[in-house]
C-alpha positions as a Python dict, from the first residue, in 0.01 Angstrom:
ca = {
    (1, 'M'): (0, 0, 0),
    (2, 'E'): (-390, 8, 67),
    (3, 'Q'): (-473, 48, -288),
    (4, 'Q'): (-303, -282, -379),
    (5, 'W'): (-576, -473, -188),
    (6, 'I'): (-857, -300, -388),
    (7, 'P'): (-840, -524, -699),
    (8, 'A'): (-807, -837, -475),
    (9, 'I'): (-1108, -750, -285),
    (10, 'A'): (-1316, -665, -592),
    (11, 'T'): (-1206, -984, -768),
    (12, 'I'): (-1302, -1181, -460),
    (13, 'A'): (-1636, -1004, -435),
    (14, 'I'): (-1717, -1063, -795),
    (15, 'V'): (-1633, -1426, -781),
    (16, 'L'): (-1861, -1465, -468),
    (17, 'V'): (-2140, -1291, -640),
    (18, 'I'): (-2120, -1501, -936),
    (19, 'G'): (-2077, -1835, -755),
    (20, 'T'): (-2376, -1749, -526),
    (21, 'T'): (-2591, -1665, -820),
    (22, 'L'): (-2504, -2001, -997),
    (23, 'V'): (-2571, -2189, -685),
    (24, 'L'): (-2895, -2020, -609),
    (25, 'R'): (-3016, -2059, -973),
    (26, 'G'): (-2993, -2432, -964),
    (27, 'P'): (-3158, -2702, -756),
    (28, 'M'): (-3028, -2566, -438),
    (29, 'G'): (-3179, -2230, -496),
    (30, 'K'): (-3512, -2381, -590),
    (31, 'A'): (-3516, -2603, -278),
    (32, 'L'): (-3425, -2292, -74),
    (33, 'A'): (-3714, -2091, -231),
    (34, 'E'): (-3953, -2358, -173),
    (35, 'W'): (-3863, -2392, 187),
    (36, 'I'): (-3880, -1998, 238),
    (37, 'R'): (-4213, -2008, 58),
    (38, 'G'): (-4344, -2239, 322),
    (39, 'W'): (-4273, -1999, 598),
    (40, 'S'): (-4560, -1769, 498),
    (41, 'K'): (-4817, -2031, 424),
    (42, 'T'): (-5064, -2167, 659),
    (43, 'D'): (-5068, -2538, 709),
    (44, 'E'): (-5359, -2597, 490),
    (45, 'Q'): (-5209, -2390, 204),
    (46, 'W'): (-4870, -2549, 233),
    (47, 'L'): (-5034, -2897, 221),
    (48, 'A'): (-5237, -2804, -76),
    (49, 'F'): (-4919, -2670, -254),
    (50, 'K'): (-4729, -2987, -173),
    (51, 'A'): (-5016, -3205, -282),
    (52, 'A'): (-5057, -3024, -613),
    (53, 'K'): (-4687, -3064, -670),
    (54, 'Q'): (-4730, -3429, -649),
    (55, 'G'): (-5025, -3450, -865),
    (56, 'I'): (-5283, -3513, -577),
    (57, 'A'): (-5591, -3282, -575),
    (58, 'L'): (-5681, -3224, -200),
    (59, 'G'): (-6051, -3239, -152),
    (60, 'A'): (-6108, -3413, -481),
    (61, 'T'): (-6174, -3740, -309),
    (62, 'G'): (-6180, -3853, 35),
    (63, 'A'): (-6024, -4186, -54),
    (64, 'D'): (-5701, -4022, -142),
    (65, 'A'): (-5691, -3824, 190),
    (66, 'E'): (-5769, -4138, 369),
    (67, 'R'): (-5489, -4314, 197),
    (68, 'L'): (-5235, -4067, 271),
    (69, 'F'): (-5354, -4043, 630),
    (70, 'A'): (-5315, -4422, 664),
    (71, 'E'): (-4976, -4413, 514),
    (72, 'V'): (-4865, -4135, 763),
    (73, 'D'): (-5005, -4346, 1038),
    (74, 'E'): (-4811, -4654, 928),
    (75, 'L'): (-4481, -4442, 882),
    (76, 'R'): (-4526, -4319, 1240),
    (77, 'H'): (-4572, -4672, 1366),
    (78, 'R'): (-4258, -4791, 1188),
    (79, 'L'): (-4053, -4484, 1317),
    (80, 'T'): (-4165, -4570, 1663),
    (81, 'E'): (-4048, -4919, 1616),
    (82, 'V'): (-3709, -4812, 1486),
    (83, 'E'): (-3678, -4574, 1772),
    (84, 'E'): (-3744, -4877, 2019),
    (85, 'R'): (-3487, -5095, 1842),
    (86, 'L'): (-3243, -4818, 1855),
    (87, 'D'): (-3294, -4752, 2222),
    (88, 'F'): (-3261, -5126, 2289),
    (89, 'T'): (-2931, -5147, 2088),
    (90, 'E'): (-2793, -4838, 2275),
    (91, 'R'): (-2866, -5001, 2611),
    (92, 'L'): (-2725, -5337, 2504),
    (93, 'L'): (-2399, -5161, 2396),
    (94, 'A'): (-2384, -4950, 2712),
    (95, 'K'): (-2420, -5280, 2916),
    (96, 'E'): (-2144, -5427, 2732),
    (97, 'R'): (-1891, -5138, 2776),
    (98, 'Q'): (-1985, -5127, 3137),
    (99, 'A'): (-1909, -5502, 3178),
    (100, 'E'): (-1578, -5448, 3016),
    (101, 'R'): (-1492, -5156, 3257),
    (102, 'L'): (-1613, -5329, 3565),
    (103, 'A'): (-1450, -5660, 3478),
    (104, 'P'): (-1297, -5836, 3805),
    (105, 'P'): (-926, -5799, 3843),
    (106, 'R'): (-705, -6096, 3776),
}
C-alpha cells in the first residue's frame, strides 16, 4: 500500500521542481536575484549598481547627483503631505463614527 504513493509523490516533486524553475528563470527570478544581490553590497556599491542600471554614472557630474537628491527631497516632502492628509482623514472618519455611536437617544 505504501508503494502506491511513491509515483504520486515523485510526480508532485517533479512538477514542483519544473514550476519553480520556470518561475525563477523569468522576471520574478531576476527581481529576486537583484534583491538578494543587494544584501551583500554596501550602500555605495548598491547605489552605483542601481544608477548604472538606470544609465546614470555616479561621480560623473555633481549636477546629476544634486538633481537626484533634490528629487528625493521633493518626494519625501510629498510623502509627508500625503501622510498628514491620511491622518486628517482618519481622524475625521473616526469623529463621524463616534458621533453616530454617541447619538442622543430619541
